[in-house]
């Protein structure tokens, strides 16, 4: 069943152009660990996710961002994470430390979006993303992409979409 859920959300991410090629990853919290997309996976194709335990080594086929997902689950009560590379959100992160959506949905659902630093696949990015998601649902890693978290994969997807839409509005309105 998880493979179908990952594929369904992956297809939405591609349709909305929130990811390209084999960029991005997704996970859900599991008993004693998490289930995450495979490294290099195309998110819109059905593949069985990889189980990564809460501690110890991760399987080689697990996404290289498993550290971020592990840290978020350790530090928060979120149950699902979507990591995407939305173009406008990434562009906005290059010059801002905090994004304040001007559109009504963005302003209501995520009035501020933090921008953090860290290189992909490192402990630094894991710590910074987890800290930002303790009290929120969406964060942008400067020049890299978004990490959205929620109770479900759908909720994490929605926050990803809202962040990209808000950044697009800011660019089109000349505010960024």
Short mmCIF file of C-alpha atoms in Angstrom, two decimals:
data_model
loop_
_atom_site.label_atom_id
_atom_site.label_comp_id
_atom_site.label_asym_id
_atom_site.label_seq_id
_atom_site.Cartn_x
_atom_site.Cartn_y
_atom_site.Cartn_z
CA UNK A 1 0.00 0.00 0.00
CA UNK A 2 2.80 2.48 0.78
CA UNK A 3 4.14 2.14 -2.75
CA UNK A 4 0.75 3.24 -4.13
CA UNK A 5 0.57 6.20 -1.75
CA UNK A 6 4.11 7.32 -2.62
CA UNK A 7 3.33 7.01 -6.34
CA UNK A 8 0.07 9.00 -5.98
CA UNK A 9 1.79 11.90 -4.20
CA UNK A 10 4.79 11.67 -6.54
CA UNK A 11 2.52 12.08 -9.56
CA UNK A 12 0.95 15.18 -8.01
CA UNK A 13 4.41 16.64 -7.38
CA UNK A 14 5.35 16.08 -11.04
CA UNK A 15 2.05 17.41 -12.40
CA UNK A 16 2.51 20.61 -10.42
CA UNK A 17 6.19 20.82 -11.42
CA UNK A 18 7.36 20.73 -7.83
CA UNK A 19 10.01 18.14 -8.71
CA UNK A 20 11.90 17.16 -11.84
CA UNK A 21 13.72 14.04 -12.98
CA UNK A 22 14.64 12.00 -9.93
CA UNK A 23 14.84 14.93 -7.51
CA UNK A 24 13.09 14.89 -4.15
CA UNK A 25 12.00 12.21 -1.73
CA UNK A 26 9.19 11.28 0.64
CA UNK A 27 8.79 9.32 3.84
CA UNK A 28 6.30 8.19 6.44
CA UNK A 29 6.92 7.38 10.07
CA UNK A 30 6.86 3.64 10.84
CA UNK A 31 7.21 1.39 13.85
CA UNK A 32 10.79 1.86 15.06
CA UNK A 33 11.83 3.79 11.97
CA UNK A 34 10.62 5.26 8.72
CA UNK A 35 9.81 4.27 5.15
CA UNK A 36 11.53 6.44 2.55
CA UNK A 37 11.89 6.59 -1.21
CA UNK A 38 14.88 4.92 -2.78
CA UNK A 39 17.93 6.91 -3.80
CA UNK A 40 17.59 8.10 -7.38
CA UNK A 41 13.92 7.09 -7.54
CA UNK A 42 11.46 8.80 -9.86
CA UNK A 43 8.72 9.85 -7.48
CA UNK A 44 5.94 9.24 -10.00
CA UNK A 45 6.85 5.56 -10.44
CA UNK A 46 5.72 2.82 -8.11
CA UNK A 47 8.58 1.44 -6.05
CA UNK A 48 8.53 -0.15 -2.64
CA UNK A 49 9.96 2.36 -0.12
CA UNK A 50 13.00 1.44 1.96
CA UNK A 51 12.73 0.88 5.72
CA UNK A 52 15.26 2.90 7.73
CA UNK A 53 15.52 2.16 11.47
CA UNK A 54 15.47 5.01 14.00
CA UNK A 55 19.16 4.44 14.78
CA UNK A 56 22.15 2.83 13.18
CA UNK A 57 23.08 2.49 9.55
CA UNK A 58 20.58 3.11 6.80
CA UNK A 59 20.31 0.71 3.87
CA UNK A 60 22.38 1.81 0.85
CA UNK A 61 19.26 2.08 -1.32
CA UNK A 62 17.63 4.65 1.02
CA UNK A 63 17.46 8.26 -0.14
CA UNK A 64 20.55 10.25 0.78
CA UNK A 65 18.28 12.64 2.71
CA UNK A 66 17.30 9.93 5.23
CA UNK A 67 19.16 11.92 7.94
CA UNK A 68 16.74 14.83 7.56
CA UNK A 69 13.70 12.57 7.75
CA UNK A 70 15.10 10.73 10.78
CA UNK A 71 15.85 14.01 12.58
CA UNK A 72 12.40 15.46 11.86
CA UNK A 73 10.66 12.34 13.23
CA UNK A 74 12.93 12.36 16.28
CA UNK A 75 12.29 16.08 17.01
CA UNK A 76 8.61 16.43 16.05
CA UNK A 77 5.29 14.61 16.01
CA UNK A 78 4.99 14.81 12.21
CA UNK A 79 4.16 11.51 10.49
CA UNK A 80 4.97 12.27 6.83
CA UNK A 81 7.54 14.35 4.94
CA UNK A 82 7.75 15.52 1.34
CA UNK A 83 11.02 16.98 0.03
CA UNK A 84 10.71 18.76 -3.30
CA UNK A 85 12.62 21.21 -5.48
CA UNK A 86 10.03 23.85 -6.44
CA UNK A 87 11.68 26.43 -8.68
CA UNK A 88 10.19 29.63 -7.26
CA UNK A 89 10.71 28.57 -3.64
CA UNK A 90 14.34 27.68 -4.35
CA UNK A 91 14.86 31.01 -6.15
CA UNK A 92 13.26 32.92 -3.26
CA UNK A 93 15.57 31.18 -0.80
CA UNK A 94 18.68 32.56 -2.48
CA UNK A 95 18.10 36.09 -1.19
CA UNK A 96 15.80 35.73 1.82
CA UNK A 97 16.08 34.26 5.30
CA UNK A 98 12.33 34.34 5.82
CA UNK A 99 9.52 34.26 3.29
CA UNK A 100 6.25 36.03 4.13
CA UNK A 101 3.52 34.92 1.72
CA UNK A 102 1.36 37.81 0.42
CA UNK A 103 -1.47 35.65 -0.93
CA UNK A 104 -4.43 34.79 1.30
CA UNK A 105 -3.90 31.01 1.43
CA UNK A 106 -0.18 31.28 2.03
CA UNK A 107 -0.65 33.98 4.65
CA UNK A 108 -3.29 31.96 6.44
CA UNK A 109 -1.69 28.49 6.33
CA UNK A 110 1.99 29.38 6.56
CA UNK A 111 2.41 33.07 7.42
CA UNK A 112 6.19 32.70 7.52
CA UNK A 113 8.46 30.19 5.83
CA UNK A 114 11.95 29.88 7.28
CA UNK A 115 14.99 29.51 5.06
CA UNK A 116 17.81 27.39 6.51
CA UNK A 117 21.21 26.27 5.32
CA UNK A 118 22.94 22.94 4.95
CA UNK A 119 24.42 20.74 2.27
CA UNK A 120 22.26 17.87 1.01
CA UNK A 121 22.71 14.59 2.86
CA UNK A 122 24.54 16.11 5.86
CA UNK A 123 23.87 16.25 9.58
CA UNK A 124 23.82 20.06 9.34
CA UNK A 125 20.82 20.10 7.00
CA UNK A 126 19.11 17.46 9.17
CA UNK A 127 19.50 19.54 12.34
CA UNK A 128 18.44 22.80 10.69
CA UNK A 129 15.36 21.36 8.99
CA UNK A 130 14.24 19.49 12.12
CA UNK A 131 14.59 22.65 14.21
CA UNK A 132 12.52 24.66 11.72
CA UNK A 133 9.79 22.01 11.57
CA UNK A 134 9.37 21.75 15.36
CA UNK A 135 6.78 24.53 15.23
CA UNK A 136 5.84 24.50 11.58
CA UNK A 137 5.05 22.51 8.46
CA UNK A 138 7.34 23.93 5.76
CA UNK A 139 10.94 25.07 5.45
CA UNK A 140 13.15 25.93 2.48
CA UNK A 141 16.81 24.92 2.39
CA UNK A 142 18.71 27.73 0.70
CA UNK A 143 19.31 26.89 -2.95
CA UNK A 144 18.11 23.32 -2.51
CA UNK A 145 14.39 22.80 -1.92
CA UNK A 146 11.50 22.48 0.48
CA UNK A 147 10.83 20.03 3.27
CA UNK A 148 7.17 19.87 4.26
CA UNK A 149 5.82 17.77 7.10
CA UNK A 150 2.42 16.86 8.43
CA UNK A 151 0.12 14.19 9.74
CA UNK A 152 -0.27 12.63 6.28
CA UNK A 153 1.47 12.61 2.90
CA UNK A 154 -1.40 14.70 1.54
CA UNK A 155 -0.86 17.37 4.18
CA UNK A 156 2.89 17.49 3.47
CA UNK A 157 2.14 17.75 -0.26
CA UNK A 158 -0.32 20.60 0.34
CA UNK A 159 2.26 22.61 2.29
CA UNK A 160 4.77 22.05 -0.52
CA UNK A 161 2.26 23.34 -3.05
CA UNK A 162 1.30 26.34 -0.89
CA UNK A 163 4.95 27.38 -0.46
CA UNK A 164 5.64 27.25 -4.19
CA UNK A 165 2.42 29.13 -5.02
CA UNK A 166 3.23 31.81 -2.43
CA UNK A 167 6.74 32.29 -3.81
CA UNK A 168 5.40 32.47 -7.37
CA UNK A 169 2.94 35.19 -6.32
CA UNK A 170 5.74 37.12 -4.61
CA UNK A 171 7.86 37.01 -7.78
CA UNK A 172 4.98 37.95 -10.07
CA UNK A 173 4.01 40.86 -7.83
CA UNK A 174 7.59 42.15 -7.79
CA UNK A 175 7.99 41.65 -4.03
CA UNK A 176 10.93 39.30 -4.45
#
